[in-house]
Amino acid sequence: MPILQGKLEIADFEKTIFKNEAVQLHKDIIERVQGSFKFLKEFSENKIIYGVNTGFGPMAQYKIKDDERIQLQYNLIRSHASGTGNPIPAQHVRAAMLARLNTLSLGNSGVHPSVINLMSELLNKNIIPLIYEHGGVGASGDLVQLAHLALVLIGEGEVFYKGERRNTEEVFKLENLEPIKVELREGLALMNGTSVMTGIGVVNVLYTRIIMDWMIKASSAINEIVKAYDDHLSFELNQTKRHNGQRKVAEMMRTHLKDSTLTRKREHHLYNGTKEEDVFVEKVQEYYSLRCVPQILGPVLDTLDSVENILIEEVNSANDNPIVDVENRNVYHGGNFHGDYISLEMDKLKIVVAKMTMLSERQLNYLLNSKLNDILPPFVNLGKLGLNFGMQGVQFTATSTTAESQMLSNPMYVHSIPNNNDNQDIVSMGTNAALITKKVIENAFEVVAIELITIIQAIEYLEVQDQVSSETKKMYQQIRAIVPVFKEDVVMYPYVNKVKEYLMNTSK
């Protein structure tokens, strides 16, 4: 059970989001939030504090009367709950809630303690606010998306509850929940921040680690079934490159292949005396999609590690405005809600995931093209050539999906459009970047699923089930349990979708 103390790690998100473990608030957090709220209430008397006694954005020049302050917060929430498009999936909303809960728990926001108490209850009871994909520009953070979260916290809007979409008010009555107490700036504090883009980003990181693991397995398996030379994975070769990612990928592939009887030693075949042939029948080196995996996936792994680090820094940061500093007895106005850090990291992540998808598609093509591999029938067709099609039809899906990811990998970070009467004159588009990255990751699972089905069909044709490494045999058995051996043509989409689902829900 993750105990919230103001510092979260990626493992805490994994426990809460993937394993549905409950969140517990440490007693120090309640005291910290209470102290921040009390200080802001006292400090804001006879002072102009943005969002407490002023309007918002370009209307900050208008002073708000004391008896209208609370209504101001409700007006902000209701007016900005204006998202459209598809609902953001529950996993990603829960991650956003956990990220927002953590940043408000730092004591830099001056919110009433009822905010963090109710948000933790919603997480633990799996009550998911309805938040739409479209609406955020990522400048004052995720204003529109977080407004939908705030709407639920004041007892309005809609939620997903036990698989149904229902009115918040009804669910609160069923669960004996009370809406938050709006006293100072609870609306603005909930909405000013990067928690939706960050929460989606964290889930993206977790899924990228999973697909990366499967891609290592697929790349290892394809090397052994074509009896590749293993020196391109050697410690000695990869140690001459100083990149940690490349070294780690090569090490993981060596570990995967440690007991394979199929990979070959160059010294056994090409270093054992002068060859008499003028033209070598066997390839001296493999195609790049087999030989250069450490150099291709190494940057993916290094980027993934860097992205994770930036996201966790953001999760544990105050991304609000203004910032309440109890220790120094002051309130500072600034732009911590701006989402450029997350936007840039999401663009980096989707680029490397798209490249990983391209690698999978090229490996797939190598297996399907008999003129390239020289050992398999066209399209790994186990039936009658000409009459049957093997994996021919499903390759179109892999190619199409890869092309979409290539297009989607163009950056959002540089697509700022001024808005809000030019008050927000340069914005991050961070939530868009995170959601597009989510799509690119889902695409990667589809392409790798198709590649894995093809690999096990190839193993079947070559009859090497007992010669592959124990890791490849385990993978073979996992996928074979979902997809039967087929010689006659079968409808493929149910199998691809089932394998994709299995990959997404099965890590190391």
CSV table of N, CA, C and O in Angstrom, one decimal, residues 441-443 445-446 449 482 495-505:
chain,number,residue,atom,x,y,z
A,441,ILE,N,2.0,4.2,-28.4
A,441,ILE,CA,2.4,3.0,-27.6
A,441,ILE,C,1.4,1.9,-27.9
A,441,ILE,O,1.8,0.7,-28.0
A,442,GLU,N,0.1,2.2,-27.9
A,442,GLU,CA,-0.9,1.2,-28.2
A,442,GLU,C,-0.6,0.6,-29.6
A,442,GLU,O,-0.7,-0.6,-29.8
A,443,ASN,N,-0.2,1.4,-30.6
A,443,ASN,CA,0.1,0.9,-31.9
A,443,ASN,C,1.3,0.0,-31.8
A,443,ASN,O,1.4,-1.0,-32.5
A,445,PHE,N,2.2,-2.0,-29.5
A,445,PHE,CA,1.7,-3.3,-29.0
A,445,PHE,C,1.0,-4.1,-30.1
A,445,PHE,O,1.2,-5.4,-30.2
A,446,GLU,N,0.3,-3.5,-31.0
A,446,GLU,CA,-0.3,-4.2,-32.1
A,446,GLU,C,0.7,-4.8,-33.1
A,446,GLU,O,0.6,-5.9,-33.5
A,449,ALA,N,2.6,-7.6,-31.5
A,449,ALA,CA,1.8,-8.8,-31.4
A,449,ALA,C,1.8,-9.5,-32.7
A,449,ALA,O,1.9,-10.8,-32.7
A,482,ILE,N,-2.5,-18.8,-27.0
A,482,ILE,CA,-3.6,-17.8,-27.5
A,482,ILE,C,-3.9,-18.1,-29.0
A,482,ILE,O,-5.0,-18.1,-29.4
A,495,TYR,N,-7.2,-12.9,-32.9
A,495,TYR,CA,-6.0,-13.4,-32.4
A,495,TYR,C,-5.0,-12.2,-32.1
A,495,TYR,O,-4.3,-12.2,-31.1
A,496,VAL,N,-4.9,-11.3,-33.1
A,496,VAL,CA,-4.0,-10.1,-32.9
A,496,VAL,C,-4.5,-9.3,-31.7
A,496,VAL,O,-3.6,-8.9,-30.8
A,497,ASN,N,-5.8,-9.1,-31.5
A,497,ASN,CA,-6.3,-8.3,-30.4
A,497,ASN,C,-6.0,-9.0,-29.1
A,497,ASN,O,-5.7,-8.4,-28.0
A,498,LYS,N,-6.2,-10.4,-29.1
A,498,LYS,CA,-6.0,-11.1,-27.8
A,498,LYS,C,-4.5,-11.1,-27.4
A,498,LYS,O,-4.2,-11.0,-26.2
A,499,VAL,N,-3.6,-11.3,-28.4
A,499,VAL,CA,-2.2,-11.2,-28.1
A,499,VAL,C,-1.8,-9.8,-27.6
A,499,VAL,O,-1.0,-9.7,-26.7
A,500,LYS,N,-2.3,-8.8,-28.3
A,500,LYS,CA,-2.0,-7.4,-27.8
A,500,LYS,C,-2.5,-7.2,-26.4
A,500,LYS,O,-1.7,-6.7,-25.6
A,501,GLU,N,-3.7,-7.7,-26.1
A,501,GLU,CA,-4.2,-7.5,-24.7
A,501,GLU,C,-3.3,-8.3,-23.7
A,501,GLU,O,-3.0,-7.8,-22.6
A,502,TYR,N,-2.8,-9.5,-24.1
A,502,TYR,CA,-2.0,-10.3,-23.3
A,502,TYR,C,-0.6,-9.6,-23.0
A,502,TYR,O,-0.1,-9.5,-21.9
A,503,LEU,N,0.0,-9.0,-24.1
A,503,LEU,CA,1.2,-8.3,-23.9
A,503,LEU,C,1.1,-7.1,-23.0
A,503,LEU,O,2.0,-6.9,-22.2
A,504,MET,N,0.0,-6.4,-23.1
A,504,MET,CA,-0.2,-5.2,-22.3
A,504,MET,C,-0.4,-5.5,-20.8
A,504,MET,O,-0.1,-4.7,-20.0
A,505,ASN,N,-0.8,-6.7,-20.6
A,505,ASN,CA,-1.1,-7.0,-19.2
A,505,ASN,C,-0.2,-8.1,-18.6
A,505,ASN,O,-0.4,-8.6,-17.5
